[in-house]
Amino acid sequence: MTTKKYLKETIRVGDRDLTVETGRVAKQADGAVIIRYGDTMVLVTAVGARQPREGIDFFPLTVEYREHNYAAGRIPGNYFRREGRPTEKEILTSRLIDRPCRPLFAEGYRNETQIAASVISADPENDPDVISITGASCALYFSDIPFHNPIAGVRVGLVEGRYIINPTYEELRHSRLNLVVAGTEEAIVMVEASAKEVSEEIMIEALMLAHKEINRLCRWQKELYKYLEIEKRPVEPEVLDEEMLRRIEGEYTERLRAALDTSQQGKLASYAAVEQLKQEIVESYPEDQLEQRAMAKRVFDYLKEKIFRDDILNHRRRPDGRRFSEIRPITCEVGWLPRVHGSALFTRGETQAIVTTTLGTKEDEQFLDDLELGEVRRRFMLNYNFPPYAVGEVGRFGSPGRREIGHGALARRALEAVLPEEADFPYTIRVVSDITESNGSSSMASVCGGSLSLMDAGVPIKTAVAGIAMGLVMEGNKYAILSDIAGAEDHYGDMDFKVAGTKDGITALQMDIKISGVNAQIMAEALEQAKRGRLHILSIMEKTIAEPRPGISPYAPRIIQIKINPERIRDVIGPGGKIIRALVEETGAKIDIEDDGTVSIATSNSAAAQAAVERIRGLTAEAEVGETYLGTVTRIADFGAFVEIFPGVEGLLHISEIAAHRVRNVRDELKEGQQIMVKCIAKEGNKIKLSRKAVLREEKQRTEAGGKSNFK
């Protein structure tokens, strides 16, 4: 094995130094770097198999990102006390690394390749996800793996009108924008963003600022590459049989073009016609000529893509005959599932989603492990499901895959910006999108359906949200931007650009590029065309439901919130939870108590809720100076009596405050169990001072003034 050079270099990014070190750790990997930003450090390795995988027509790349609890000085909180299956954050970051790297490997490279990013130190300010993108590029680029063009990743925030490069966790909490961009020295290749209704102009400015930093980081990597003197592995790109290509192109082009046309037939009919044609071409070669048959399949696939791109760029025609900016027909229905809290059926072309909203209580919140904060809670969840029948296939049902988690996270970010604050709407909210048909952009259908179902459930969202998927076909200086792309346009196109937002701005954005990148002009055109499409979709949605319903479903829990003194929480809970368990059993209500004294009472029975409120108020009631109470004498002493004015709350009625005249013996005036009216005259800490004399004086004054006495 060749000895690898050691290198450690630093560059300024944002307000901190970014350091890359290679040749020290994991030296048996093809490429390995430790990348550091602040006190956050990630070990990123890359390994590529020496031989290509046989019998595959795709690039077998896997990316594994892991956050070790020890990096933040924590022990895992699960039963096994060790890291287990990847968290949602780890899966999303793995996708964040994968998406910009995948298109940039050498053409024809089919060797199994794995990128592994391990967070080994985590400070409380810097998220390791974005530096892992740059770390992955360094690990690949500083190795012999045929990855010839480095990339870099940066995050952009927007706080009080000021753009921030790689903002801290705290700055992000106050930011209107959370934008992650990856790109090469020449262009942007991947975008992931959530925003609070920012304009297209702000998004373009942020993207250009991000690319300026990316350009510096890529040039820096190229300088380090020269020093390391790395020699890349040779890759032999696949070559098509020219004679076979001419024959198939001459005989089958028009038939294939007709089969690809979905304007007169549906997606499934088109797919079936294309598959039948492919089978005919392959079977035109004898069974024993396996290599010829394999080559025929590759030629057919090449020709299919060539026809698609030629139709778009030269004939300005889409497979289904739509104009480039035209949106497929849309229908919306709400409230069609009778027992759920909110429901919508959103259909756009041959893409359809059943989207439901369920309202829950505090105890329904999702618990997540977070490297920065430890265990955190999430009150809004969006789950995306893509069953195989949605594309007319037979497949396995199992736990959600990375694609489903990624699509669900994108739709969640799109809707989060318009949700009410917890103080105004104290419900846990779960949206589920079940894709029932798919021909492009099911994640954006989930955004539209999610917005409709939230309104149907009576969730007071600020405004409606819609999403649209844009595409791009580009060769040289020719390009076409496509609105509302279908499946074939996604597969054969050069860009998948999803934009979600309201009438006032963008709330989420995701872009993946299959070519070397796109420039600012194309990005601006795509965003403007997406805005027109989004407003069109919002206008259709508004005809179905224009604003949230005034009330929630009768099947949803009613939540009443009251505030109690935090010091009285123990009085509601009781020893070992005895009192609160009894309250739940008696009233049937769910009761959650926060540390700040906020009590949430949830039940679909309003009478039960009111009973629970009254019980809790009784348990936590506090005397107020100047107020009069009906109390019970519980104990008598020589210096006075103790009077219970609330359950478990006693005050001292001093002997001097029992009557207007001088009392020599308390027992001459009072006896245990007697009910008397008393007035709170003072509070000193937990001690309450009461007066019966003050009540008697007031009663006497009312009687003398002709009023009616409360005493018989």
XYZ file of C-alpha atoms in Angstrom, residues 35 95 154 286 293 338 413 429 436 441 483 489 491 498 557 654:
16
model
C -12.773 18.154 9.107
C -29.047 12.189 1.799
C -22.315 25.974 3.208
C -30.854 -15.019 -30.728
C -29.053 -8.753 -26.067
C -65.947 11.005 8.345
C -40.615 22.032 6.582
C -50.370 17.726 15.182
C -52.227 6.357 -3.853
C -43.882 15.124 -7.484
C -43.349 23.174 -14.608
C -39.317 14.254 -17.082
C -35.991 10.548 -14.780
C -39.162 21.478 -5.725
C -59.886 16.163 21.986
C -55.779 34.392 65.788
